[in-house]
Short mmCIF file of C-alpha atoms in Angstrom, two decimals:
data_model
loop_
_atom_site.label_atom_id
_atom_site.label_comp_id
_atom_site.label_asym_id
_atom_site.label_seq_id
_atom_site.Cartn_x
_atom_site.Cartn_y
_atom_site.Cartn_z
CA MET A 1 57.51 92.23 51.38
CA SER A 2 57.20 95.72 50.97
CA ASP A 3 58.16 98.55 48.91
CA ASN A 4 61.19 99.12 50.70
CA GLN A 5 62.72 95.57 51.11
CA LYS A 6 61.52 95.00 47.06
CA GLU A 7 63.82 98.46 47.29
CA LEU A 8 66.15 97.65 48.87
CA LEU A 9 66.86 93.64 47.07
CA ALA A 10 67.13 96.06 43.67
CA ASN A 11 70.45 97.24 44.65
CA ILE A 12 71.78 94.61 45.48
CA ALA A 13 74.56 94.32 42.52
CA PRO A 14 73.70 89.87 42.41
CA PHE A 15 77.18 88.00 43.23
CA GLY A 16 78.03 84.84 41.10
CA LEU A 17 79.07 81.67 43.77
CA ARG A 18 81.24 78.59 43.03
CA MET A 19 81.09 75.46 45.20
CA GLN A 20 81.64 72.18 45.32
CA ALA A 21 78.04 69.98 45.49
CA ASP A 22 78.45 68.88 49.29
CA LEU A 23 78.51 72.15 49.98
CA LYS A 24 75.96 73.25 48.08
CA GLU A 25 74.09 70.63 49.42
CA ARG A 26 74.94 71.26 52.91
CA ILE A 27 73.66 74.82 52.60
CA LYS A 28 70.81 74.00 51.46
CA ALA A 29 69.44 71.58 54.08
CA ALA A 30 70.59 74.46 56.48
CA ALA A 31 68.42 76.72 54.61
CA GLU A 32 65.40 74.41 55.28
CA ARG A 33 66.11 74.21 58.86
CA ASN A 34 66.33 77.74 59.74
CA GLY A 35 63.57 78.40 57.15
CA ARG A 36 65.25 80.65 54.74
CA SER A 37 66.51 80.75 51.45
CA MET A 38 70.17 79.25 50.26
CA ASN A 39 70.40 83.23 49.80
CA SER A 40 69.52 84.33 52.71
CA GLU A 41 71.31 81.53 54.81
CA ILE A 42 74.17 82.45 52.82
CA VAL A 43 74.17 86.69 53.65
CA ALA A 44 74.12 85.03 57.81
CA THR A 45 75.98 83.16 57.75
CA LEU A 46 78.27 85.67 56.42
CA GLU A 47 77.40 88.49 59.17
CA ASN A 48 77.26 86.16 61.40
CA ALA A 49 81.30 85.48 60.16
CA TYR A 50 81.78 89.40 59.42
CA PRO A 51 79.69 91.58 62.62
CA ALA A 52 80.25 94.86 60.98
CA PHE A 53 81.98 96.69 63.85
CA SER A 54 80.03 98.81 66.12
CA LYS A 55 80.87 102.87 66.39
CA GLU A 56 81.55 101.42 70.61
CA PHE A 57 83.95 99.60 69.26
CA LEU A 58 86.02 101.30 66.78
CA GLU A 59 85.95 104.06 69.76
CA GLU A 60 87.52 101.34 72.04
CA LEU A 61 89.93 100.78 68.99
CA SER A 62 90.19 104.33 68.77
CA PHE A 63 91.89 104.52 72.43
CA LEU A 64 93.74 101.66 71.96
CA ASP A 65 96.01 103.57 69.86
CA GLN A 66 95.74 106.31 72.40
CA ILE A 67 96.98 103.87 74.85
CA ASP A 68 99.65 102.99 72.59
CA GLU A 69 100.55 106.56 71.95
CA ILE A 70 100.69 107.49 75.81
CA ALA A 71 102.67 105.31 75.97
CA ALA A 72 105.22 105.51 73.41
CA LYS A 73 105.05 109.57 75.10
CA LEU A 74 105.83 107.65 78.25
CA GLU A 75 109.17 105.60 77.28
CA ARG A 76 110.31 109.19 75.87
CA VAL A 77 109.99 111.01 79.31
CA ARG A 78 111.57 108.11 80.96
CA ALA A 79 114.13 108.81 78.35
CA GLU A 80 114.90 111.60 79.19
CA ALA A 81 114.42 111.19 82.77
CA GLU A 82 117.02 108.89 82.77
CA GLU A 83 119.74 111.02 80.65
CA ILE A 84 119.04 114.52 83.12
CA ALA A 85 119.79 112.34 86.00
CA ARG A 86 123.03 111.29 84.51
CA ALA A 87 123.86 114.82 83.61
CA ARG A 88 122.96 115.94 86.89
CA GLU A 89 125.91 113.15 88.56
CA GLU A 90 128.27 114.89 86.12
CA VAL A 91 127.41 118.19 87.42
CA LYS A 92 128.02 117.56 91.03
CA LYS A 93 131.00 115.78 90.19
CA VAL A 94 131.58 118.78 88.57
CA ASP A 95 130.99 121.04 92.31
CA ARG A 96 132.98 117.94 93.90
CA ALA A 97 136.06 119.00 91.77
CA ILE A 98 135.69 123.17 91.21
CA SER A 99 135.18 122.69 95.20
CA LYS A 100 138.27 121.15 95.88
CA ALA A 101 139.81 123.54 93.59
CA ASP A 102 138.86 126.78 95.70
CA ASP A 103 139.68 124.99 98.66
CA LEU A 104 143.86 124.17 97.27
CA LEU A 105 143.61 127.80 95.92
CA LYS A 106 142.42 128.85 99.53
CA LYS A 107 144.77 126.64 101.50
CA PRO A 108 147.76 128.92 102.44
CA LYS A 109 151.01 128.31 101.02
CA LYS A 110 153.44 127.14 102.93
#
């Protein structure tokens, strides 16, 4: 073991772990099959079960958040567009009413 590895190990705080005897035996057997200590076997298993997120993965998660934000904005824009369309229809109705009133005012009285 290199001095660097020894230094890294010296900076890792010990962690007590209680487990059932049969689980301990299974870990011991797996460690022997893999040529590791029980501690190394447990750490390798935990690393496999809880992998560190890569920078790329975190960027992808951030991108998905951005997509969700854009989707929410798009929904608000669509709702506003629908409101504008309803308002335009109301304006058209008012224009038609004004036009009819103008026509009535322009007709000669009998």
